[in-house]
Structures are given as C-alpha cells and as structure tokens.
mmCIF file of C-alpha atoms and ligand atoms in Angstrom:
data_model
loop_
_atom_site.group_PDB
_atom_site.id
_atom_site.type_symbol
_atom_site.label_atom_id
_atom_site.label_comp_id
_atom_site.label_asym_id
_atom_site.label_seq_id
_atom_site.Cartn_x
_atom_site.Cartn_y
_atom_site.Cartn_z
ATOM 1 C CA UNK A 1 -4.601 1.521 -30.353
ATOM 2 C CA UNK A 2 -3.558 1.038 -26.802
ATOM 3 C CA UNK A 3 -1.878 4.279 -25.159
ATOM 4 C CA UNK A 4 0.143 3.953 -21.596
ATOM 5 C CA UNK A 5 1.328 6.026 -19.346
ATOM 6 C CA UNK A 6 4.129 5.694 -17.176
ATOM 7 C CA UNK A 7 5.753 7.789 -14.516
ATOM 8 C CA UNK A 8 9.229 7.691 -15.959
ATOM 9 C CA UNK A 9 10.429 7.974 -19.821
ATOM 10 C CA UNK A 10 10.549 4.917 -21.951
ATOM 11 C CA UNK A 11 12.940 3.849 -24.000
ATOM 12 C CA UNK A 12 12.834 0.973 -26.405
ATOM 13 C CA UNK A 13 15.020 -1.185 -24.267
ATOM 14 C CA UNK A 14 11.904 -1.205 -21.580
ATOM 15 C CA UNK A 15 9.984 -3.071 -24.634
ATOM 16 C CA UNK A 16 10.314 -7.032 -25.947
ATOM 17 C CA UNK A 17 8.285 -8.332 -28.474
ATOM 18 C CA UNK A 18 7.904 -11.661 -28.899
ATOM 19 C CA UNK A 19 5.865 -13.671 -31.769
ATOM 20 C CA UNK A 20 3.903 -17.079 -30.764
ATOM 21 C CA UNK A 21 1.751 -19.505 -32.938
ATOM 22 C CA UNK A 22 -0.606 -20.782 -30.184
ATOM 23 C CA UNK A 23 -2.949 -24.154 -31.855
ATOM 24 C CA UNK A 24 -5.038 -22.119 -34.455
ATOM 25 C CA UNK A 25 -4.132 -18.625 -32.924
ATOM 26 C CA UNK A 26 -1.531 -15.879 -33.565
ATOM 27 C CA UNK A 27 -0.407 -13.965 -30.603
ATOM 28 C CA UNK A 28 1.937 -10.406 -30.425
ATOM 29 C CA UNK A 29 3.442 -9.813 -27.360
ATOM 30 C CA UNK A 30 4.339 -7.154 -25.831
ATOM 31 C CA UNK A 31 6.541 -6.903 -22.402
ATOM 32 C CA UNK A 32 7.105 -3.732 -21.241
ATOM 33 C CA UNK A 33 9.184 -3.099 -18.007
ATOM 34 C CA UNK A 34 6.853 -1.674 -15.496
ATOM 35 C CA UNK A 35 4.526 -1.821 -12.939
ATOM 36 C CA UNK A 36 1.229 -0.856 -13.781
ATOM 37 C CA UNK A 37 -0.631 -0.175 -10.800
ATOM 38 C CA UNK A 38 -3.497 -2.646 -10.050
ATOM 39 C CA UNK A 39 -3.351 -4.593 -12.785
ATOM 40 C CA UNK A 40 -6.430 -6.970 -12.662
ATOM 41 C CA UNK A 41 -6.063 -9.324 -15.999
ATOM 42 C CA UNK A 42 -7.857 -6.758 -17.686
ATOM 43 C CA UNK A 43 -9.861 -8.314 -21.350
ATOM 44 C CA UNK A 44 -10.269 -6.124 -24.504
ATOM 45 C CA UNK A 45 -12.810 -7.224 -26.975
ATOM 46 C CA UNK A 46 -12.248 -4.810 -30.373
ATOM 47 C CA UNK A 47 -13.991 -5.741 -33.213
ATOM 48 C CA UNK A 48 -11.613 -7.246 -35.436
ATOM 49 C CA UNK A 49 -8.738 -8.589 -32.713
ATOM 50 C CA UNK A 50 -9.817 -11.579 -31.051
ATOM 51 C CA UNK A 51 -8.672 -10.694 -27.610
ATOM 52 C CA UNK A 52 -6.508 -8.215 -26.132
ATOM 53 C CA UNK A 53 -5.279 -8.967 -22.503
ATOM 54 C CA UNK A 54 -3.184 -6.481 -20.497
ATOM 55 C CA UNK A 55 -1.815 -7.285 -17.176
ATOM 56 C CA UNK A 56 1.003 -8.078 -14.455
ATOM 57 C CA UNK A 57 3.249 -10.670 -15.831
ATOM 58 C CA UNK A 58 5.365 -10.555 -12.455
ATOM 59 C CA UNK A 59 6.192 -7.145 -10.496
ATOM 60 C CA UNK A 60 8.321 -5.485 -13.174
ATOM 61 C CA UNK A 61 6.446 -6.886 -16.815
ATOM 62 C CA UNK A 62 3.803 -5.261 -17.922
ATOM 63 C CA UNK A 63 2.571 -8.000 -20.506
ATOM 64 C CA UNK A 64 0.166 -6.694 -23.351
ATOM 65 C CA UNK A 65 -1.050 -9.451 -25.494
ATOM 66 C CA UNK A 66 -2.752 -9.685 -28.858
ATOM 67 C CA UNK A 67 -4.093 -12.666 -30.042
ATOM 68 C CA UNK A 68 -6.193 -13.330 -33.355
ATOM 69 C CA UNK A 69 -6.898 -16.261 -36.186
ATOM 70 C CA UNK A 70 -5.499 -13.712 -38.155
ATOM 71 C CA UNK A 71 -1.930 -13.184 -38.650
ATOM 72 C CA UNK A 72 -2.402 -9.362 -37.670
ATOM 73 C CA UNK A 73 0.138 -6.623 -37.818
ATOM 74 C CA UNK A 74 1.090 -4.842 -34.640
ATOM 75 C CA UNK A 75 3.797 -2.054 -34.270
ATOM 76 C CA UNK A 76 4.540 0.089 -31.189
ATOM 77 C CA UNK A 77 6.096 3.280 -30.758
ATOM 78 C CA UNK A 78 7.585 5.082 -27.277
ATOM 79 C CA UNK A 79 7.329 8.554 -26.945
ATOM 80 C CA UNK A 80 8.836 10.361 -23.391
ATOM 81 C CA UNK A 81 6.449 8.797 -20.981
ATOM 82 C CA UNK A 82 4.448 6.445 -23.181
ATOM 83 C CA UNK A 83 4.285 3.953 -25.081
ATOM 84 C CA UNK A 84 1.511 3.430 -27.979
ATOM 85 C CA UNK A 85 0.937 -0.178 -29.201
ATOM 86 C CA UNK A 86 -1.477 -0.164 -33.079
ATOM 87 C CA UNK A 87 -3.159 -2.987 -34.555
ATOM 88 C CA UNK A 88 -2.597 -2.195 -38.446
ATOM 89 C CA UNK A 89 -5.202 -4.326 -40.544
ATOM 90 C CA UNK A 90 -7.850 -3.510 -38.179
ATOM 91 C CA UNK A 91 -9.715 -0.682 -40.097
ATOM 92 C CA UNK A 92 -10.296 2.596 -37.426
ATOM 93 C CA UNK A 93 -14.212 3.072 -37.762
ATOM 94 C CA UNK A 94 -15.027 -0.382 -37.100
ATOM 95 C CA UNK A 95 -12.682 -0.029 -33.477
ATOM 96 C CA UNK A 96 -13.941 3.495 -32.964
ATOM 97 C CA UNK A 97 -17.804 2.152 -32.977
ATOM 98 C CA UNK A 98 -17.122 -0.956 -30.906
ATOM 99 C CA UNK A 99 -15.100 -1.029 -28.439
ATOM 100 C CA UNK A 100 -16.107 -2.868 -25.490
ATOM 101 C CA UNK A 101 -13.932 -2.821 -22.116
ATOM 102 C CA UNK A 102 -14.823 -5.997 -20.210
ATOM 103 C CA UNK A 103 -12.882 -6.413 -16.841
ATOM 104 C CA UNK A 104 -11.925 -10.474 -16.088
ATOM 105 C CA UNK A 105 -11.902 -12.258 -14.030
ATOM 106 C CA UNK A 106 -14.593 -9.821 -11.985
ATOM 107 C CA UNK A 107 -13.263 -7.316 -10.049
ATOM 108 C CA UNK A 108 -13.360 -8.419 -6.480
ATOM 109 C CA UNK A 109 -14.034 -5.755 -3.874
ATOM 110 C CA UNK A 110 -12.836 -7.262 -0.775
ATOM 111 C CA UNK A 111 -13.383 -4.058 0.965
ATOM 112 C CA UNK A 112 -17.692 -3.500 0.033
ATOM 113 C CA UNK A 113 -19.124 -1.885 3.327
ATOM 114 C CA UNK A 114 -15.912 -2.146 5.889
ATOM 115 C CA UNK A 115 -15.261 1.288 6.831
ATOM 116 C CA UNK A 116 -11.576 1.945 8.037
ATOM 117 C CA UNK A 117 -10.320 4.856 9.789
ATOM 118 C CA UNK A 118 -6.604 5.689 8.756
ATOM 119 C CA UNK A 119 -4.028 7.965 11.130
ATOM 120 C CA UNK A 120 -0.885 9.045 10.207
ATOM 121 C CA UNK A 121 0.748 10.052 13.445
ATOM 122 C CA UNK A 122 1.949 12.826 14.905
ATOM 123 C CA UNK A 123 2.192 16.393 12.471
ATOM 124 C CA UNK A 124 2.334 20.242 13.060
ATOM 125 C CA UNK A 125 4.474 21.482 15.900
ATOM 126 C CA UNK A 126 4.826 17.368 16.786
ATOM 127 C CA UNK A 127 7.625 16.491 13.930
ATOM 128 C CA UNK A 128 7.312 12.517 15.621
ATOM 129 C CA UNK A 129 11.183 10.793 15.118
ATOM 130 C CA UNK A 130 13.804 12.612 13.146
ATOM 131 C CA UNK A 131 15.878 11.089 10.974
ATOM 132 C CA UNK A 132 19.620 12.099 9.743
ATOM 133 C CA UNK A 133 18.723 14.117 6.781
ATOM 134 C CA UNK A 134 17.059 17.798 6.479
ATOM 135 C CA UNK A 135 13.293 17.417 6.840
ATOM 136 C CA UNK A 136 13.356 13.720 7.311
ATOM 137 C CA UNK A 137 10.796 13.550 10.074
ATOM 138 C CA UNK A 138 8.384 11.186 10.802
ATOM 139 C CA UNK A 139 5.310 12.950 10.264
ATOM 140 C CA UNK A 140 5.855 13.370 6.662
ATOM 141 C CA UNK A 141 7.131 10.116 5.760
ATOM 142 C CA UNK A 142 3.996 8.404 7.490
ATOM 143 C CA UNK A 143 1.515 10.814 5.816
ATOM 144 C CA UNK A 144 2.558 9.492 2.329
ATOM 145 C CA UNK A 145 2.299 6.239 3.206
ATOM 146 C CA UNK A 146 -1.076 6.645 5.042
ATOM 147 C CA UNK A 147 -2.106 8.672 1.780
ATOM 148 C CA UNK A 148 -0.992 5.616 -0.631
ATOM 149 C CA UNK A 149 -2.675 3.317 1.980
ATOM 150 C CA UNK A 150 -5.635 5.734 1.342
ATOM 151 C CA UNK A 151 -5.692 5.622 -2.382
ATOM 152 C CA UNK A 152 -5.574 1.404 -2.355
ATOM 153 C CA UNK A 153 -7.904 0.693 0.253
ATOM 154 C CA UNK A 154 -10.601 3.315 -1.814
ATOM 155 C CA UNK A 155 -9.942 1.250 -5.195
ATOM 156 C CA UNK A 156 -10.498 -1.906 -3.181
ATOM 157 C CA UNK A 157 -14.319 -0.792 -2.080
ATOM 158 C CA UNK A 158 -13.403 0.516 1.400
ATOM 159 C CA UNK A 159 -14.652 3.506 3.003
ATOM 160 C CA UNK A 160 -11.854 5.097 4.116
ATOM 161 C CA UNK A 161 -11.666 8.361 7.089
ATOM 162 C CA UNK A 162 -8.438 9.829 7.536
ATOM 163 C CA UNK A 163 -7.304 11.493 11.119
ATOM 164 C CA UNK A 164 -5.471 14.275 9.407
ATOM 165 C CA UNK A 165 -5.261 15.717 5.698
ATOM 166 C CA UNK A 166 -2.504 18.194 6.472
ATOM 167 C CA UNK A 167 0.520 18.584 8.261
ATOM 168 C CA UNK A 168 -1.341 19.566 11.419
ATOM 169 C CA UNK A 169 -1.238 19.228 14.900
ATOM 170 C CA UNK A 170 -3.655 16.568 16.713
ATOM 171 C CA UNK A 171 -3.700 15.382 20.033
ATOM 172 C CA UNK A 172 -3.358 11.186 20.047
ATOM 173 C CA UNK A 173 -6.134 11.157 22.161
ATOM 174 C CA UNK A 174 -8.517 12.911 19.451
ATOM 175 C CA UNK A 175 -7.724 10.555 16.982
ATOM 176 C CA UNK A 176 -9.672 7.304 17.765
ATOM 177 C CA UNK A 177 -13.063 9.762 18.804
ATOM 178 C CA UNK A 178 -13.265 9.803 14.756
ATOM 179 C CA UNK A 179 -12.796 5.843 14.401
ATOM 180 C CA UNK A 180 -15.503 5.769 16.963
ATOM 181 C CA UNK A 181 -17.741 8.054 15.495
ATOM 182 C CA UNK A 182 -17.578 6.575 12.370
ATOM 183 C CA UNK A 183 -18.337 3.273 13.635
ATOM 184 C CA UNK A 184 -14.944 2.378 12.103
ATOM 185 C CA UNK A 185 -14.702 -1.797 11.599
ATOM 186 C CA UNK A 186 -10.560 -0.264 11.979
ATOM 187 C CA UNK A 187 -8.281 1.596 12.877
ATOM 188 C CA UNK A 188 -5.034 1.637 11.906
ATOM 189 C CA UNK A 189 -2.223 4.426 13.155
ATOM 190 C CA UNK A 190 0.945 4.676 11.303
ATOM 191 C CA UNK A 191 4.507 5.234 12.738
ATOM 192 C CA UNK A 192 8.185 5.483 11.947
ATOM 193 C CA UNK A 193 10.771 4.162 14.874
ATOM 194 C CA UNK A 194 13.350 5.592 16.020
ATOM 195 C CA UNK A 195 16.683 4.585 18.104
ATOM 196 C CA UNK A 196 18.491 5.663 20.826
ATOM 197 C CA UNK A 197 21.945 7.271 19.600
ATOM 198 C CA UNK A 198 24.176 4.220 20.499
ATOM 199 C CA UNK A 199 21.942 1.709 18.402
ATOM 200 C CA UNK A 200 21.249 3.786 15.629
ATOM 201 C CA UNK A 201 23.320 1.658 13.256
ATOM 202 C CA UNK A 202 22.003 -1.505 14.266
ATOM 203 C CA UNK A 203 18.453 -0.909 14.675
ATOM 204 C CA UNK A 204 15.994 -1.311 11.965
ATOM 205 C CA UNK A 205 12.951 -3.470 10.955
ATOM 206 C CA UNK A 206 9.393 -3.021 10.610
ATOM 207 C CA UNK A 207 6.870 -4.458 13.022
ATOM 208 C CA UNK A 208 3.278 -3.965 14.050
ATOM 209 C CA UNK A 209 1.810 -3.135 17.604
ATOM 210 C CA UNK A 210 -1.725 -3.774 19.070
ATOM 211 C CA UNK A 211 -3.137 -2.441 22.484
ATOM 212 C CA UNK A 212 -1.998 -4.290 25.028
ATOM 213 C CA UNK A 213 -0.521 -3.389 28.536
ATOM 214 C CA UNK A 214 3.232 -3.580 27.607
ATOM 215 C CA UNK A 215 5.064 -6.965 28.566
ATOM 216 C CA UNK A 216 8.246 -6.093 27.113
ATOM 217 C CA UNK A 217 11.004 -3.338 27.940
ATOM 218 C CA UNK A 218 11.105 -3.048 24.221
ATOM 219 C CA UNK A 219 7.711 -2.347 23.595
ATOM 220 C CA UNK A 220 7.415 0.099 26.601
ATOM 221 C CA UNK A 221 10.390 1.809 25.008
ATOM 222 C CA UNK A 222 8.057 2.389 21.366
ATOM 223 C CA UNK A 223 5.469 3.062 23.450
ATOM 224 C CA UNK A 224 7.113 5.826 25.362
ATOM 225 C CA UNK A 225 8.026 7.292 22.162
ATOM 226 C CA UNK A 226 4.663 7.174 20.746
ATOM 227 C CA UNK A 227 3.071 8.732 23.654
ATOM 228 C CA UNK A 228 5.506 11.694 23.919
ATOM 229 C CA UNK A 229 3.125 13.944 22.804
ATOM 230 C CA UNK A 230 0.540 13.593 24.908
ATOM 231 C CA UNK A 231 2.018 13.227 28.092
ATOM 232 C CA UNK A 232 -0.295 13.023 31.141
ATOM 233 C CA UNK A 233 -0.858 11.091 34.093
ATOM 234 C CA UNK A 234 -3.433 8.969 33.880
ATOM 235 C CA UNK A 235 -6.713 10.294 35.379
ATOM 236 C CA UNK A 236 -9.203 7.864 36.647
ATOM 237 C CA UNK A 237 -11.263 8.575 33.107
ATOM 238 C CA UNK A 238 -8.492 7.562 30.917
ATOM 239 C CA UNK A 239 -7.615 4.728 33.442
ATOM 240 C CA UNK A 240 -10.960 3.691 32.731
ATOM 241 C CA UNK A 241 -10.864 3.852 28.983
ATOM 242 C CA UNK A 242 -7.527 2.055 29.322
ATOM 243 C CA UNK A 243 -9.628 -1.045 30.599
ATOM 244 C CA UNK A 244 -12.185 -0.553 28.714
ATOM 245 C CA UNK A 245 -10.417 -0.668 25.526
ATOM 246 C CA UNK A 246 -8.774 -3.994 26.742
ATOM 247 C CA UNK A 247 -11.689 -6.452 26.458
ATOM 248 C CA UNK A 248 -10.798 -9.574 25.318
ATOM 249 C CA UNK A 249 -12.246 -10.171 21.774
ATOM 250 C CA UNK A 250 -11.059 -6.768 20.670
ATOM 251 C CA UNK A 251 -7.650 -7.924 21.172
ATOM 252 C CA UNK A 252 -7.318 -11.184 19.822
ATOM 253 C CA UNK A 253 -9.131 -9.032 16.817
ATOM 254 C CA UNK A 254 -6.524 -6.320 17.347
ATOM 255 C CA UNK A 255 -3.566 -9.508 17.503
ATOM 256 C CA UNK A 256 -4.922 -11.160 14.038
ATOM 257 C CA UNK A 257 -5.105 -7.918 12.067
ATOM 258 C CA UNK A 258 -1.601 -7.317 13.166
ATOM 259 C CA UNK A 259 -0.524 -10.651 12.336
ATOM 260 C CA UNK A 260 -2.120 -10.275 9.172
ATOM 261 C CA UNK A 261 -0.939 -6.381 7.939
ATOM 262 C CA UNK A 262 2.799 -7.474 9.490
ATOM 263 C CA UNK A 263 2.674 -10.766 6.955
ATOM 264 C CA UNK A 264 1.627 -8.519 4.250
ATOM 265 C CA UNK A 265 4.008 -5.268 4.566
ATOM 266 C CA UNK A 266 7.265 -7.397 5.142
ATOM 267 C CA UNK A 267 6.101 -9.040 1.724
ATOM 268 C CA UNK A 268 5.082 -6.375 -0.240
ATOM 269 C CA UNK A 269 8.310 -4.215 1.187
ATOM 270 C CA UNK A 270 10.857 -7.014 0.427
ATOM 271 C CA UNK A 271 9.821 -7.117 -3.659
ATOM 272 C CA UNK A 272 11.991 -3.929 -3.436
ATOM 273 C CA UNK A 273 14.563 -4.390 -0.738
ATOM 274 C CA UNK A 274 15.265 -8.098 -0.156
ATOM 275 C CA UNK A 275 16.939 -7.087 2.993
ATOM 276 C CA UNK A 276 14.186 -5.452 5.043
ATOM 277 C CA UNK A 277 13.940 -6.362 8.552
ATOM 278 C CA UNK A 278 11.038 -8.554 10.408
ATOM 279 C CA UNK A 279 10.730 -6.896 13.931
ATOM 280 C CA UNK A 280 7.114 -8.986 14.028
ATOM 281 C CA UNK A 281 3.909 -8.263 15.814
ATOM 282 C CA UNK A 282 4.272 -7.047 19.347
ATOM 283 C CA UNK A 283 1.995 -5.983 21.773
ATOM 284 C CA UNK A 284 1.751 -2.595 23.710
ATOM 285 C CA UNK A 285 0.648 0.426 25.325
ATOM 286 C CA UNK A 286 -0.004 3.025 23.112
ATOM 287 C CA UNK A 287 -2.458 5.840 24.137
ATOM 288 C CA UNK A 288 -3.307 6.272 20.201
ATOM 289 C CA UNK A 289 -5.267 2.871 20.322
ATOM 290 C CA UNK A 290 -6.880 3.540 23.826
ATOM 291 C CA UNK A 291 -10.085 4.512 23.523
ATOM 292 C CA UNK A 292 -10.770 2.888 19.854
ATOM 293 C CA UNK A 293 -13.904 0.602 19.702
ATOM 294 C CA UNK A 294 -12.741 -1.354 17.128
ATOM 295 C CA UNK A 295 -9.784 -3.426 16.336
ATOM 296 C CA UNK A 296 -6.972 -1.551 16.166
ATOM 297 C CA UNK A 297 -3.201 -1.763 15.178
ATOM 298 C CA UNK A 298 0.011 1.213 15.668
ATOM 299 C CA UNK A 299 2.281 0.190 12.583
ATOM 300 C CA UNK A 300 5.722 0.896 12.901
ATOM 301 C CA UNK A 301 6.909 1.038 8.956
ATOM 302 C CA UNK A 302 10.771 0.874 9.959
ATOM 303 C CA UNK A 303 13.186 3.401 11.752
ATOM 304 C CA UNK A 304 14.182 6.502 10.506
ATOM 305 C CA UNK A 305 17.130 6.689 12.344
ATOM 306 C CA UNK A 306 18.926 3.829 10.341
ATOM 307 C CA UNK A 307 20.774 4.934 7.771
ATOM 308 C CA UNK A 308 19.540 3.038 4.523
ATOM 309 C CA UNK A 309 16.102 1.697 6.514
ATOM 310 C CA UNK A 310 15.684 6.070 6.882
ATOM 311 C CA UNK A 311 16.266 7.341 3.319
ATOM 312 C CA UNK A 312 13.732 4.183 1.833
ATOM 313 C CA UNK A 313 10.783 5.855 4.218
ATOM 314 C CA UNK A 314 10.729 9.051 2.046
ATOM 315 C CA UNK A 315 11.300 6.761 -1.406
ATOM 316 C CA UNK A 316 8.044 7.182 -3.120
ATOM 317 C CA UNK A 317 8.105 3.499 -4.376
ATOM 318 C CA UNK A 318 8.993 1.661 -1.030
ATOM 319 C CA UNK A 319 6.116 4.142 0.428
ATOM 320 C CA UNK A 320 3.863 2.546 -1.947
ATOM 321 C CA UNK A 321 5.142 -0.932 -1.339
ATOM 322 C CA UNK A 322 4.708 -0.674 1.848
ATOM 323 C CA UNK A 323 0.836 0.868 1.812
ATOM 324 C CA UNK A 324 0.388 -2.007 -1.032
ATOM 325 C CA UNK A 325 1.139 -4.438 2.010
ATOM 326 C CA UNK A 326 -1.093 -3.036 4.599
ATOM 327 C CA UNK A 327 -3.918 -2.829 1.694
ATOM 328 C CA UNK A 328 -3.302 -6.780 1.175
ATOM 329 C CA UNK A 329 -2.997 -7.348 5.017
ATOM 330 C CA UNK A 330 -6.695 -5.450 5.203
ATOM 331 C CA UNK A 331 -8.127 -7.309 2.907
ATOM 332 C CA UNK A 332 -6.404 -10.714 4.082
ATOM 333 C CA UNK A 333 -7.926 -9.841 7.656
ATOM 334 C CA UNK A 334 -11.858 -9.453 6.247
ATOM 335 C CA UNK A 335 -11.179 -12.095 4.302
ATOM 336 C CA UNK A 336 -10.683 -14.193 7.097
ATOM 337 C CA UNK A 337 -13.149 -12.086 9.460
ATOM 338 C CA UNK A 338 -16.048 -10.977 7.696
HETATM 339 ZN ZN1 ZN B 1 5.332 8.004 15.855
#
C-alpha cells in the first residue's frame, strides 16, 4: 500500500489511471496531479510487485507506477488530503516482512561540506519596502523565502546558518560577521524591490546584485534602498573594509554565482508565472555584502510595489519556486566551482 499526502484535498479528477502491456511486463499507472516535493525517481522493491517507481512526471504529475509479470490488481482510493494506492493479490505478511526502500538513481548531494550563510534582510522595527496591501512588507515576504531556501539547501547536503530566525531587528553590518565566522563558502542576502510612486505600475522583475562599486544610477538607486537602515558615513574602517571586500577573485566569484542563482530563479519562478520579469545580474554597492569573505550575492526576488509582481511575494508556492531556483542556482555554482 502506498499512502500520500498532499497539502490540498483530492478529488478523483486529480487521478488517471492508465493500463500498459510493456514486452513481457504489466504496468498500472497512476498520475496524480501534484507536485511532490523532491521527487528523486524513487524505486520500491516489495516482495511480490516487480517494481514500484514513484516520481516527477513533469511539474504538475505525480506518476506512480506498478509494474509486474503478473497481471496484478491495483485500486486506489482518495480520502481529504490523500490518496492510498493497494496492490490486491499481493498477500500483506509477505509486504509487511520485506519491504525494502531503495533510492535510484543515488541521491546526489551536491551540497556535502559547502557551508552557506543565508540572510533575509531587514526585520523588527526595519519593515524593508512596503507593498500596497496590510502587512505586505518586505521583511516577511523575504523570510519565507529565505526559510524555503533553508529547508532545500539542508535536503541537498548543505550546511546552512541563517542571519535571523525571527522577525528581529539586525544591523546590515552584523550580518556578514556570521558568514565570516562560519567560514561561510556563501553568502547570500535576500531582498524585495521597491519603486518610486510614479513607476510603481511599470516596475517589476527579479534580478540579482553582487558587491561592486555602483556603475549604474539604477543600481545606486537599489542600493540606496538597501542601505537605508544603516545609514552612516563612511569611516576610514568601513572605507577600508569597502576595499577590502573588493578583491578581484571574490568578485568574478561573487559575478558567476549571480549569474548562476539569476539563471535559476527566473526558471524555477516562470513554471508558475510565465510572465515574470528578467531584470538580470547587476552589480552594486550594498553595505550588506561589505565585509563578507566569501562570495557573496543581494537577491532582489521582484518588487513589492507592483501590483500582481507584490501579491505573488507572499504566495506560498511562488515563495517556494523561487527558493527552488536559488537552491538549483547553488548547486549549479559548486557544480561548476568546487
Ligand atoms: Zn531590502
């Protein structure tokens, strides 16, 4: 018996079966609208079914297949939130005293000793952009994301630190002395945009940032945003972490990872919105990455001020997408840069 879970109910319309004679082999199939969160083909062996596969058709199909010499008998049933797939001729003590969960192909953990240091910007008394609805401020909608983004990079064998576990107040120049102490191999800081009243319409788009001294007006403009909360001028000490930060190597690093995490978001985010806008991989001066010893990117997940682009931020689902996209742009980036 296979049991799943899902967030929402299930009706029988989420379910197709379908019946296929493959050479010598009988398969039941089973495609249940879904997404089943990391889905790696996953192989049953039960004594008595020759294999049972479950994974990812495409985004939305769940595909659970049977397949045996054996003309067997399968039936499913939905009940609220789940749906429960039975193999009839197999007899139950013979499954109960052998089943064997083998994971194929092998589960690859992209992420096996890379340690990266997560901060989802602003919180407390700093509410970061605010978009048009009640509560729709930045700080919140970035923690989620920075919390799926969390949660994926774990699964995937990273060792993750996060700046902030509540909705608390810390000062963007205390956020990289973590990444530093914990010899982070990254750090990534997550933002929302926001425009100025006469572009609020038009603006939206998500794009990434890495430490750079600012070469556009556009970029200073983020950048000013960003660094609203920590306001100073620069002293000679932060002039000189300013310079320091800016070696060479740790920017082209900075430049790829952006390259790769902007590649990956605008992927994983258009799977649910078809329309969501590349603002690309810029470069510029935010105080949040001054200071980090590591590669580091400031990723701006869209603007909160747009209508439509401002309600998605706070959609569970697109918050996932989007942390999905980062996770794949991680791993793309080690992949390349070991
Ligand atoms: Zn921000």
């Amino acid at each position: 018996m296979i049991i799943i879970d899902f967030k929402t109910k299930i009706t029988k319309n989420f379910v197709r079966f379908q019946e296929k004679k493959v050479k010598n082999k009988y398969q039941d199939i089973y495609d249940i609208k879904g997404n089943f969160k990391d889905a790696y083909p996953t192989k049953l062996s039960i004594n008595g079914v020759d294999q049972i596969v479950i994974k990812q058709e495409d985004p939305n199909t769940l595909r659970i297949l049977f397949e045996d010499k054996k003309n067997l008998k399968t039936i499913y049933f939905t009940n609220n939130n789940r749906v429960v797939l039975k193999v009839l001729d197999v007899k139950e003590n013979t499954i109960k005293n052998s089943v064997k969960v083998s994971k194929s192909p092998k589960v690859y953990k992209p992420g096996l000793n890379k340690v990266v240091v997560l901060d989802a910007g602003h919180g407390g008394k700093d509410s970061g952009a605010i978009g048009r609805g009640k509560k729709m401020y930045e700080k919140y909608a970035v923690f989620d994301v920075m919390k799926y983004l969390e949660d994926a990079l774990k699964r995937r064998g990273y060792k993750v630190y996060i700046t902030r576990n509540s909705d608390k107040f810390i000062k963007v120049r205390h956020r990289t002395v973590l990444a530093n102490k914990k010899k982070a191999d990254i750090f990534i800081s997550i933002h929302a945009n926001a425009a100025h009243k006469s572009k609020v319409d038009k603006l939206q788009g998500i794009e990434t940032f890495f430490l750079s001294p600012a070469r556009s007006a556009r970029a200073k403009r983020v950048a000013a945003l960003e660094n609203k909360s920590d306001i100073r001028k620069m002293s000679g000490s932060s002039k000189k972490a300013f310079l320091e930060s800016l070696n060479r190597p740790r920017i082209t690093a900075s430049h790829k990872l952006s390259i790769d995490i902007q590649k990956n978001m605008l992927y994983s985010a258009r799977k649910i919105h078809k329309d969501v806008v590349d603002s690309g991989v810029r470069e510029g001066p935010f105080w949040v990455l001054v200071g980090a010893q590591m590669p580091s990117v400031l990723i701006e997940i869209g603007y909160i001020t747009h209508k439509k682009e401002g309600k998605r931020l706070f959609n569970k689902r697109y918050q996932e997408a989007l942390a999905v996209g980062i996770a794949n742009g991680v791993d793309s980036y080690f992949a390349k840069n070991p």
